[in-house]
Short mmCIF file of C-alpha atoms in Angstrom, two decimals:
data_model
loop_
_atom_site.label_atom_id
_atom_site.label_comp_id
_atom_site.label_asym_id
_atom_site.label_seq_id
_atom_site.Cartn_x
_atom_site.Cartn_y
_atom_site.Cartn_z
CA UNK A 163 24.32 -14.76 -36.59
CA UNK A 164 23.28 -12.43 -33.67
CA UNK A 165 19.53 -11.35 -31.63
CA UNK A 166 17.06 -10.23 -34.17
CA UNK A 167 14.62 -8.65 -33.12
CA UNK A 168 11.12 -7.23 -34.61
CA UNK A 169 10.68 -3.62 -33.80
CA UNK A 170 6.41 -2.17 -34.03
CA UNK A 171 7.92 0.81 -34.94
CA UNK A 172 9.43 -0.15 -38.05
CA UNK A 173 7.32 -2.85 -38.61
CA UNK A 174 10.17 -5.20 -39.55
CA UNK A 175 12.96 -7.74 -37.67
CA UNK A 176 16.18 -6.30 -37.83
CA UNK A 177 19.38 -6.61 -35.71
CA UNK A 178 19.30 -5.52 -31.75
CA UNK A 179 22.73 -4.43 -30.28
CA UNK A 180 22.83 -2.67 -26.66
CA UNK A 181 22.74 0.67 -26.75
CA UNK A 182 26.03 0.83 -24.87
CA UNK A 183 27.82 -2.33 -25.06
CA UNK A 184 27.69 -5.09 -22.47
CA UNK A 185 24.21 -3.41 -21.43
CA UNK A 186 20.98 -3.31 -22.34
CA UNK A 187 18.14 -0.95 -21.04
CA UNK A 188 14.17 -2.44 -21.57
CA UNK A 189 10.83 -0.54 -19.99
CA UNK A 190 8.38 -3.58 -19.50
CA UNK A 191 4.74 -1.58 -19.31
CA UNK A 192 3.69 -3.98 -15.53
CA UNK A 193 0.48 -3.68 -14.03
CA UNK A 194 -2.59 -1.24 -13.47
CA UNK A 195 -2.94 -3.33 -9.73
CA UNK A 196 -7.50 -2.82 -10.32
CA UNK A 197 -8.29 -6.72 -9.88
CA UNK A 198 -6.02 -9.59 -9.76
CA UNK A 199 -4.21 -11.32 -12.59
CA UNK A 200 -5.44 -13.47 -15.36
CA UNK A 201 -3.66 -15.45 -17.55
CA UNK A 202 -3.40 -12.78 -20.13
CA UNK A 203 -2.13 -10.36 -18.18
CA UNK A 204 0.72 -13.02 -17.35
CA UNK A 205 1.12 -13.82 -20.74
CA UNK A 206 3.10 -10.94 -20.96
CA UNK A 207 5.71 -10.48 -18.50
CA UNK A 208 6.96 -14.49 -19.28
CA UNK A 209 7.38 -13.44 -22.85
CA UNK A 210 10.05 -10.42 -22.03
CA UNK A 211 11.11 -12.69 -18.78
CA UNK A 212 12.03 -15.04 -21.45
CA UNK A 213 13.82 -12.62 -23.62
CA UNK A 214 15.17 -11.32 -20.18
CA UNK A 215 16.83 -14.11 -19.43
CA UNK A 216 18.26 -15.26 -22.95
CA UNK A 217 20.23 -12.24 -22.72
CA UNK A 218 21.57 -12.66 -19.68
CA UNK A 219 22.35 -16.24 -20.75
CA UNK A 220 25.12 -14.71 -23.78
CA UNK A 221 26.20 -12.41 -20.59
CA UNK A 222 24.58 -8.92 -21.20
CA UNK A 223 23.92 -7.12 -18.17
CA UNK A 224 20.09 -5.99 -18.34
CA UNK A 225 18.38 -3.30 -16.84
CA UNK A 226 14.86 -3.89 -16.39
CA UNK A 227 12.45 -1.47 -15.15
CA UNK A 228 9.37 -2.44 -14.85
CA UNK A 229 6.25 -0.18 -13.02
CA UNK A 230 3.93 -0.87 -11.54
CA UNK A 231 0.70 1.67 -12.55
CA UNK A 232 -1.45 2.59 -9.05
CA UNK A 233 -3.30 5.51 -9.91
CA UNK A 234 -5.25 5.74 -12.55
CA UNK A 235 -9.44 5.36 -14.24
CA UNK A 236 -10.05 2.09 -14.03
CA UNK A 237 -8.71 1.80 -9.67
CA UNK A 238 -10.35 5.19 -8.52
CA UNK A 239 -14.04 3.99 -10.49
CA UNK A 240 -13.91 0.80 -8.45
CA UNK A 241 -12.89 2.36 -5.26
CA UNK A 242 -16.01 4.83 -5.45
CA UNK A 243 -17.93 2.13 -6.29
CA UNK A 244 -16.56 -0.23 -3.86
CA UNK A 245 -16.40 3.11 -0.44
CA UNK A 246 -12.88 1.05 -0.74
CA UNK A 247 -9.59 3.16 -0.10
CA UNK A 248 -7.24 3.46 -3.67
CA UNK A 249 -4.75 2.59 -1.24
CA UNK A 250 -5.56 -0.39 0.05
CA UNK A 251 -6.92 -1.95 -3.29
CA UNK A 252 -3.62 -1.05 -4.99
CA UNK A 253 -1.47 -2.98 -2.05
CA UNK A 254 -3.58 -6.05 -2.12
CA UNK A 255 -3.78 -6.80 -6.17
CA UNK A 256 -0.24 -5.73 -6.46
CA UNK A 257 0.78 -8.11 -4.07
CA UNK A 258 -1.29 -10.52 -5.85
CA UNK A 259 1.07 -10.49 -8.76
CA UNK A 260 3.35 -10.40 -7.34
CA UNK A 261 3.01 -13.86 -6.13
CA UNK A 262 2.07 -14.57 -9.45
CA UNK A 263 5.16 -13.59 -11.11
CA UNK A 264 7.05 -15.81 -8.87
CA UNK A 265 5.67 -18.67 -9.22
CA UNK A 266 5.50 -19.01 -12.79
CA UNK A 267 9.40 -18.55 -12.21
CA UNK A 268 9.54 -14.85 -14.00
CA UNK A 269 13.05 -12.93 -12.92
CA UNK A 270 12.69 -10.42 -10.69
CA UNK A 271 12.73 -6.39 -12.53
CA UNK A 272 15.33 -4.52 -11.37
CA UNK A 273 13.31 -1.18 -10.12
CA UNK A 274 9.66 -1.25 -10.44
CA UNK A 275 9.16 2.43 -9.66
CA UNK A 276 5.44 2.86 -9.08
CA UNK A 277 2.91 6.04 -10.27
CA UNK A 278 2.58 7.72 -6.92
CA UNK A 279 5.48 7.70 -5.95
CA UNK A 280 7.19 9.80 -9.03
CA UNK A 281 4.46 12.57 -9.32
CA UNK A 282 7.63 15.00 -9.35
CA UNK A 283 8.65 13.80 -12.22
CA UNK A 284 5.75 14.01 -13.84
CA UNK A 285 4.84 17.85 -13.57
CA UNK A 286 7.96 18.21 -13.91
CA UNK A 287 7.46 16.59 -17.58
CA UNK A 288 3.78 18.36 -18.43
CA UNK A 289 6.41 21.96 -17.53
CA UNK A 290 8.74 21.18 -20.36
CA UNK A 291 5.94 19.77 -22.68
CA UNK A 292 3.66 23.55 -21.78
CA UNK A 293 6.95 25.59 -22.31
CA UNK A 294 7.97 24.06 -25.54
CA UNK A 295 4.23 24.69 -27.17
CA UNK A 296 3.63 20.81 -27.16
CA UNK A 297 1.09 20.72 -24.53
CA UNK A 298 -2.06 23.01 -23.00
CA UNK A 299 -3.74 24.13 -19.64
CA UNK A 300 -7.42 24.03 -19.85
CA UNK A 301 -9.07 24.78 -16.59
CA UNK A 302 -7.38 22.96 -14.32
CA UNK A 303 -6.91 20.33 -17.19
CA UNK A 304 -3.13 20.05 -19.17
CA UNK A 305 -3.81 18.24 -22.51
CA UNK A 306 -1.26 17.22 -24.87
CA UNK A 307 -1.30 18.81 -28.07
CA UNK A 308 -1.36 15.97 -30.82
CA UNK A 309 -1.20 18.15 -33.91
CA UNK A 310 1.78 20.18 -32.67
CA UNK A 311 3.99 16.17 -33.20
CA UNK A 312 4.46 15.27 -36.36
CA UNK A 313 4.74 11.64 -36.01
CA UNK A 314 1.98 11.17 -34.31
CA UNK A 315 0.80 7.96 -35.20
CA UNK A 316 3.71 6.62 -36.68
CA UNK A 317 3.65 3.32 -33.77
CA UNK A 318 0.56 2.41 -34.90
CA UNK A 319 0.41 2.90 -38.12
CA UNK A 320 -2.93 5.58 -38.29
CA UNK A 321 -2.79 8.98 -39.81
CA UNK A 322 -2.63 12.14 -37.44
CA UNK A 323 -6.09 13.48 -38.90
CA UNK A 324 -8.14 10.14 -38.79
CA UNK A 325 -6.83 8.54 -35.30
CA UNK A 326 -9.84 7.09 -32.97
CA UNK A 327 -10.71 9.34 -29.78
CA UNK A 328 -10.08 7.05 -26.89
CA UNK A 329 -10.42 9.80 -24.10
CA UNK A 330 -14.16 12.02 -23.34
CA UNK A 331 -13.62 15.17 -25.11
CA UNK A 332 -13.57 16.61 -22.29
CA UNK A 333 -14.04 20.66 -22.50
CA UNK A 334 -11.41 22.93 -22.24
CA UNK A 335 -10.04 20.28 -25.30
CA UNK A 336 -8.88 22.49 -28.70
CA UNK A 337 -8.73 19.10 -30.70
CA UNK A 338 -10.58 16.02 -29.46
CA UNK A 339 -7.53 13.93 -30.82
CA UNK A 340 -5.49 15.27 -27.97
CA UNK A 341 -4.92 13.78 -24.54
CA UNK A 342 -4.84 14.45 -20.67
CA UNK A 343 -1.74 14.91 -18.80
CA UNK A 344 -3.11 16.29 -16.02
CA UNK A 345 -6.58 15.52 -14.44
CA UNK A 346 -7.76 17.60 -12.18
CA UNK A 347 -9.34 17.30 -8.87
CA UNK A 348 -12.55 15.20 -8.39
CA UNK A 349 -14.87 14.61 -5.25
CA UNK A 350 -13.58 11.48 -3.87
CA UNK A 351 -10.05 10.95 -6.01
CA UNK A 352 -6.88 11.14 -4.78
CA UNK A 353 -4.96 14.79 -5.43
CA UNK A 354 -1.54 15.82 -5.83
CA UNK A 355 -0.64 20.24 -5.75
CA UNK A 356 1.07 21.18 -8.90
CA UNK A 357 0.90 24.88 -10.52
CA UNK A 358 -2.45 23.70 -12.19
CA UNK A 359 -4.41 23.13 -9.43
CA UNK A 360 -4.80 19.84 -7.27
CA UNK A 361 -5.74 17.08 -9.32
CA UNK A 362 -3.76 13.76 -10.37
CA UNK A 363 -1.18 13.05 -13.76
CA UNK A 364 -2.76 11.06 -16.72
CA UNK A 365 -2.32 7.87 -17.49
CA UNK A 366 0.27 7.71 -20.56
CA UNK A 367 2.09 10.53 -18.24
CA UNK A 368 3.63 7.89 -15.71
CA UNK A 369 5.14 6.32 -17.67
CA UNK A 370 6.79 7.67 -19.99
CA UNK A 371 8.07 9.93 -16.72
CA UNK A 372 9.83 6.70 -14.62
CA UNK A 373 11.34 5.75 -18.19
CA UNK A 374 12.54 8.88 -18.31
CA UNK A 375 14.39 8.50 -14.06
CA UNK A 376 14.98 5.16 -14.01
CA UNK A 377 16.78 4.47 -18.12
CA UNK A 378 17.64 7.83 -19.46
CA UNK A 379 16.55 9.63 -22.30
CA UNK A 380 17.17 7.12 -23.84
CA UNK A 381 17.16 3.04 -24.16
CA UNK A 382 17.05 -0.26 -25.60
CA UNK A 383 13.40 -2.03 -25.32
CA UNK A 384 10.37 -0.76 -24.89
CA UNK A 385 7.99 -4.12 -24.54
CA UNK A 386 3.65 -4.27 -23.31
CA UNK A 387 0.95 -5.98 -25.25
CA UNK A 388 -0.26 -5.31 -28.50
CA UNK A 389 -3.69 -4.07 -26.81
CA UNK A 390 -1.32 -1.20 -26.01
CA UNK A 391 0.62 -0.04 -28.65
CA UNK A 392 -2.24 3.03 -29.30
CA UNK A 393 -3.37 4.83 -27.58
CA UNK A 394 -1.01 4.45 -24.59
CA UNK A 395 2.27 3.17 -26.40
CA UNK A 396 1.54 6.00 -29.04
CA UNK A 397 0.99 8.70 -26.17
CA UNK A 398 3.87 7.88 -24.74
CA UNK A 399 6.20 8.06 -28.01
CA UNK A 400 4.60 10.99 -28.49
CA UNK A 401 5.03 12.79 -25.56
CA UNK A 402 8.87 12.35 -24.55
CA UNK A 403 9.61 12.65 -28.10
CA UNK A 404 8.29 16.34 -28.06
CA UNK A 405 10.09 17.24 -24.86
CA UNK A 406 13.64 16.12 -26.10
CA UNK A 407 13.49 12.37 -25.55
CA UNK A 408 15.09 10.36 -28.18
CA UNK A 409 12.90 6.81 -26.40
CA UNK A 410 12.63 3.36 -27.25
CA UNK A 411 15.27 2.40 -29.92
CA UNK A 412 13.41 -1.03 -30.39
CA UNK A 413 9.45 -1.87 -29.48
CA UNK A 414 8.46 -4.98 -28.03
CA UNK A 415 4.99 -6.44 -28.11
CA UNK A 416 3.04 -9.57 -27.30
CA UNK A 417 0.33 -10.88 -28.87
CA UNK A 418 -3.39 -11.68 -26.77
CA UNK A 419 -4.46 -14.48 -24.95
CA UNK A 420 -8.35 -15.13 -25.99
CA UNK A 421 -10.76 -17.52 -24.44
CA UNK A 422 -13.44 -19.05 -26.54
CA UNK A 423 -12.41 -16.54 -29.18
CA UNK A 424 -13.10 -13.45 -26.79
CA UNK A 425 -10.49 -11.19 -25.04
CA UNK A 426 -9.99 -11.98 -21.19
CA UNK A 427 -11.54 -8.97 -19.66
CA UNK A 428 -10.33 -7.65 -16.25
CA UNK A 429 -12.75 -9.17 -13.12
CA UNK A 430 -12.67 -9.44 -9.95
CA UNK A 431 -14.02 -12.88 -10.18
CA UNK A 432 -12.47 -14.51 -13.15
CA UNK A 433 -12.22 -17.99 -14.02
CA UNK A 434 -8.90 -17.46 -15.77
CA UNK A 435 -7.32 -16.11 -12.91
CA UNK A 436 -3.70 -17.24 -12.23
CA UNK A 437 -4.82 -17.94 -8.40
CA UNK A 438 -7.33 -19.63 -9.61
CA UNK A 439 -5.94 -22.10 -12.26
CA UNK A 440 -2.91 -22.14 -10.18
CA UNK A 441 -4.70 -24.24 -7.82
CA UNK A 442 -5.81 -26.74 -10.52
CA UNK A 443 -3.08 -26.06 -13.53
CA UNK A 444 0.80 -27.07 -12.53
CA UNK A 445 2.61 -23.64 -12.52
CA UNK A 446 5.73 -25.03 -14.54
CA UNK A 447 3.12 -26.05 -16.94
CA UNK A 448 1.40 -23.40 -17.64
CA UNK A 449 5.02 -21.12 -17.98
CA UNK A 450 5.63 -23.95 -20.77
CA UNK A 451 2.40 -23.38 -22.30
CA UNK A 452 2.48 -19.48 -22.63
CA UNK A 453 6.04 -19.61 -23.05
CA UNK A 454 5.57 -22.28 -25.97
CA UNK A 455 4.15 -20.48 -28.91
CA UNK A 456 5.58 -17.11 -30.71
CA UNK A 457 5.48 -14.34 -27.84
CA UNK A 458 3.19 -12.20 -31.16
CA UNK A 459 1.06 -14.11 -31.97
CA UNK A 460 -2.30 -14.74 -29.99
CA UNK A 461 -3.09 -17.85 -27.57
CA UNK A 462 -6.24 -19.77 -28.23
CA UNK A 463 -6.39 -20.17 -24.13
CA UNK A 464 -8.11 -24.23 -24.13
CA UNK A 465 -8.26 -26.85 -22.20
CA UNK A 466 -7.12 -29.53 -24.98
CA UNK A 467 -4.45 -26.84 -25.49
CA UNK A 468 -2.99 -26.50 -21.56
CA UNK A 469 -2.89 -30.51 -21.63
CA UNK A 470 -1.36 -31.03 -24.82
CA UNK A 471 1.32 -28.73 -23.08
CA UNK A 472 1.24 -30.45 -19.47
CA UNK A 473 2.12 -33.91 -21.62
CA UNK A 474 5.04 -32.60 -23.67
CA UNK A 475 6.11 -30.69 -20.44
CA UNK A 476 6.21 -33.87 -18.10
CA UNK A 477 7.92 -35.35 -20.59
CA UNK A 478 10.90 -33.18 -21.09
CA UNK A 479 10.48 -33.24 -17.51
CA UNK A 480 10.36 -37.57 -16.92
CA UNK A 481 13.95 -37.68 -19.20
CA UNK A 482 15.73 -35.00 -16.70
CA UNK A 483 14.95 -36.31 -13.05
CA UNK A 484 15.29 -39.84 -14.48
CA UNK A 485 18.68 -38.84 -15.47
CA UNK A 486 20.00 -36.22 -12.91
CA UNK A 487 22.81 -34.92 -15.06
CA UNK A 488 23.87 -31.79 -14.45
CA UNK A 489 23.17 -28.16 -16.07
CA UNK A 490 25.25 -28.09 -18.55
CA UNK A 491 26.89 -24.41 -19.68
CA UNK A 492 26.98 -24.90 -23.75
CA UNK A 493 23.44 -24.31 -26.01
CA UNK A 494 23.33 -26.79 -29.33
CA UNK A 495 23.36 -23.90 -32.32
CA UNK A 496 20.44 -24.64 -33.67
CA UNK A 497 19.04 -23.58 -30.92
CA UNK A 498 20.72 -20.79 -29.91
CA UNK A 499 19.98 -19.71 -33.84
CA UNK A 500 15.74 -20.31 -33.52
CA UNK A 501 16.38 -17.89 -29.71
CA UNK A 502 17.96 -14.81 -32.13
CA UNK A 503 15.01 -15.58 -34.11
CA UNK A 504 12.88 -12.34 -32.83
CA UNK A 505 12.98 -15.45 -29.98
CA UNK A 506 11.50 -18.65 -32.08
CA UNK A 507 10.83 -20.02 -28.74
CA UNK A 508 8.73 -22.76 -30.44
CA UNK A 509 11.43 -23.97 -32.28
CA UNK A 510 13.36 -23.48 -29.52
CA UNK A 511 11.83 -25.90 -27.86
CA UNK A 512 11.45 -28.75 -31.27
CA UNK A 513 15.30 -28.39 -30.39
CA UNK A 514 14.65 -29.68 -27.26
CA UNK A 515 12.90 -32.70 -26.96
CA UNK A 516 14.72 -33.74 -30.31
CA UNK A 517 17.55 -34.00 -27.06
CA UNK A 518 14.92 -35.36 -25.26
CA UNK A 519 14.32 -38.28 -27.61
CA UNK A 520 17.99 -38.77 -28.52
CA UNK A 521 19.02 -39.32 -24.53
CA UNK A 522 15.74 -41.58 -23.99
CA UNK A 523 17.31 -44.18 -26.84
CA UNK A 524 20.84 -43.43 -25.21
CA UNK A 525 19.40 -44.67 -21.58
CA UNK A 526 16.99 -47.53 -23.28
CA UNK A 527 20.69 -48.77 -25.04
CA UNK A 528 22.84 -48.45 -21.50
CA UNK A 529 24.51 -45.54 -22.89
CA UNK A 530 24.71 -43.91 -19.77
CA UNK A 531 27.47 -41.28 -19.75
CA UNK A 532 25.89 -39.70 -23.49
CA UNK A 533 22.65 -39.95 -21.74
CA UNK A 534 23.87 -37.78 -19.32
CA UNK A 535 25.49 -35.46 -21.88
CA UNK A 536 22.42 -34.64 -23.68
CA UNK A 537 20.35 -33.91 -20.55
CA UNK A 538 22.85 -31.12 -19.71
CA UNK A 539 22.56 -30.19 -22.81
CA UNK A 540 18.46 -30.48 -22.37
CA UNK A 541 18.94 -28.01 -18.81
CA UNK A 542 20.97 -25.33 -20.39
CA UNK A 543 17.78 -24.92 -23.45
CA UNK A 544 15.42 -25.42 -20.24
CA UNK A 545 17.19 -23.15 -18.03
CA UNK A 546 17.56 -20.39 -20.28
CA UNK A 547 13.24 -21.22 -20.91
CA UNK A 548 12.90 -20.90 -17.26
CA UNK A 549 11.87 -24.47 -17.25
CA UNK A 550 14.75 -26.81 -15.61
CA UNK A 551 12.76 -28.99 -13.60
CA UNK A 552 15.74 -29.06 -11.13
CA UNK A 553 16.02 -25.00 -10.68
CA UNK A 554 15.26 -23.61 -7.80
CA UNK A 555 12.18 -22.26 -8.53
CA UNK A 556 11.07 -26.21 -9.87
CA UNK A 557 12.62 -28.70 -7.44
CA UNK A 558 9.80 -27.91 -4.26
CA UNK A 559 7.54 -28.02 -6.43
CA UNK A 560 8.20 -31.88 -7.65
CA UNK A 561 8.67 -32.89 -5.06
CA UNK A 562 5.76 -32.30 -3.70
CA UNK A 563 4.49 -34.09 -6.67
CA UNK A 564 6.49 -36.82 -5.95
CA UNK A 565 5.06 -36.59 -2.23
CA UNK A 566 1.43 -36.50 -3.29
CA UNK A 567 2.34 -39.78 -5.81
CA UNK A 568 3.85 -41.93 -3.13
CA UNK A 569 0.89 -41.02 -0.69
CA UNK A 570 -1.59 -42.18 -3.17
CA UNK A 571 0.40 -45.45 -3.40
CA UNK A 572 0.64 -46.46 0.01
CA UNK A 573 -3.07 -45.38 -0.17
CA UNK A 574 -3.31 -48.18 -3.05
CA UNK A 575 -1.64 -50.80 -0.74
CA UNK A 576 -3.48 -50.63 2.35
CA UNK A 577 -6.29 -51.30 0.40
CA UNK A 578 -4.94 -53.93 -1.79
CA UNK A 579 -3.75 -55.03 1.92
CA UNK A 580 -7.25 -55.42 3.46
CA UNK A 581 -9.03 -56.62 0.39
CA UNK A 582 -5.69 -59.80 0.65
CA UNK A 583 -6.74 -59.79 4.14
CA UNK A 584 -10.11 -60.26 3.83
CA UNK A 585 -11.13 -56.82 4.76
CA UNK A 586 -13.07 -56.89 1.44
CA UNK A 587 -15.18 -53.75 2.61
CA UNK A 588 -12.83 -51.91 3.71
CA UNK A 589 -10.61 -52.16 0.64
CA UNK A 590 -13.76 -50.99 -1.09
CA UNK A 591 -14.35 -47.96 0.96
CA UNK A 592 -10.36 -46.44 0.16
CA UNK A 593 -10.79 -47.32 -3.48
CA UNK A 594 -13.92 -45.17 -3.50
CA UNK A 595 -12.14 -42.61 -1.55
CA UNK A 596 -9.26 -42.59 -4.04
CA UNK A 597 -12.00 -43.04 -7.22
CA UNK A 598 -13.64 -40.24 -5.66
CA UNK A 599 -10.60 -37.97 -4.78
CA UNK A 600 -9.26 -38.13 -8.47
CA UNK A 601 -12.47 -38.30 -10.09
CA UNK A 602 -13.01 -34.02 -8.40
CA UNK A 603 -9.57 -33.02 -9.14
CA UNK A 604 -9.79 -33.67 -12.80
CA UNK A 605 -12.97 -31.77 -12.48
CA UNK A 606 -11.93 -28.55 -11.02
CA UNK A 607 -8.47 -28.97 -13.36
CA UNK A 608 -11.63 -29.49 -15.69
CA UNK A 609 -13.64 -26.46 -15.26
CA UNK A 610 -11.15 -24.05 -13.95
CA UNK A 611 -9.96 -24.80 -17.82
CA UNK A 612 -13.20 -24.04 -19.15
CA UNK A 613 -14.49 -21.11 -16.96
#
């Protein structure tokens, strides 16, 4: 069948063929490094990591550019309110994102450009747009002229005349819908020199300039969260195509993660921050939870859902570790068909679970060779999803869990021995300590999930 992906611009699932045979170029909107990542932001990276792995498993070379937005209004606002240099905030927050990506088993990008390292490319692009009549300077600011681009609104399916205004209607704009390419200097803000005076780039421009530098004027896939479709991706597409670039051939967007029916907000102290959740949820189980729903579907984060996902993953994990067969190289046809169908991971996982069930049946019947064959197949499928318990990413975590369980067993045995030797008080103390430790762990886990 071949890979088919849902293209947001076309509003349809269509055949995906790389622009250059054997190579796939992807631009993924990375983090705005203003506060540490929460579970909603990381879902996007996990979703596109599955795409990355599936493309590689099909023998394609992937050039993945994931940017870092390290200059933007919210970053500056936090810097000014806290009295902390913007670069100190972005450096610290970037490291928290990097740790989160690694903890969740995401493959590193081919290139990870920072916006502040590409100011000359942004200035060059603005000059092109001004020269072509698609942008204009006004009192040190430069704006993109929306009415100069007839296709504006085609990505988000909005009529240009009724597009909602997302920026302040600053003095000097010709049209309230116009958006900033360059913002003139303001007190306390970081600044760079440009032909229009000192200032800084607009957020939307940053991605267009970096995508062009690393992927060229046309590339295969532009990805990101559905919340970025408008205005960010709409503006990206408009300014890039107005500058004469074909830009992205496919637009892919993952669904949001909500909590108690509401959008998860960016806060410095967030109970759904990844660093908080990973203190109480195994990373592999969190990845399984985030990857198991279709990437375009919304996900409601809840205790019950995470626990259900954890139980499902542990069932797979127990089988793989019980058999311990080598990583297989062949994938079941049903699994590949599911993945080719717009990355239908939920259907793909049903194939995994069926194979686990058959493998356990074989083990119970003493058919070790058949069980090993199933295990090799299961590991091959899990490898595509970034969830193989025996991979380098997760094997150390599994070993630590085994150590913790072994220590708990030893303590329980010591308590039992003390009781047999007549030291019942010592036994009761040890049993109470175990109960307290387990109860505290459960309470911490529950509070992390419920926020």
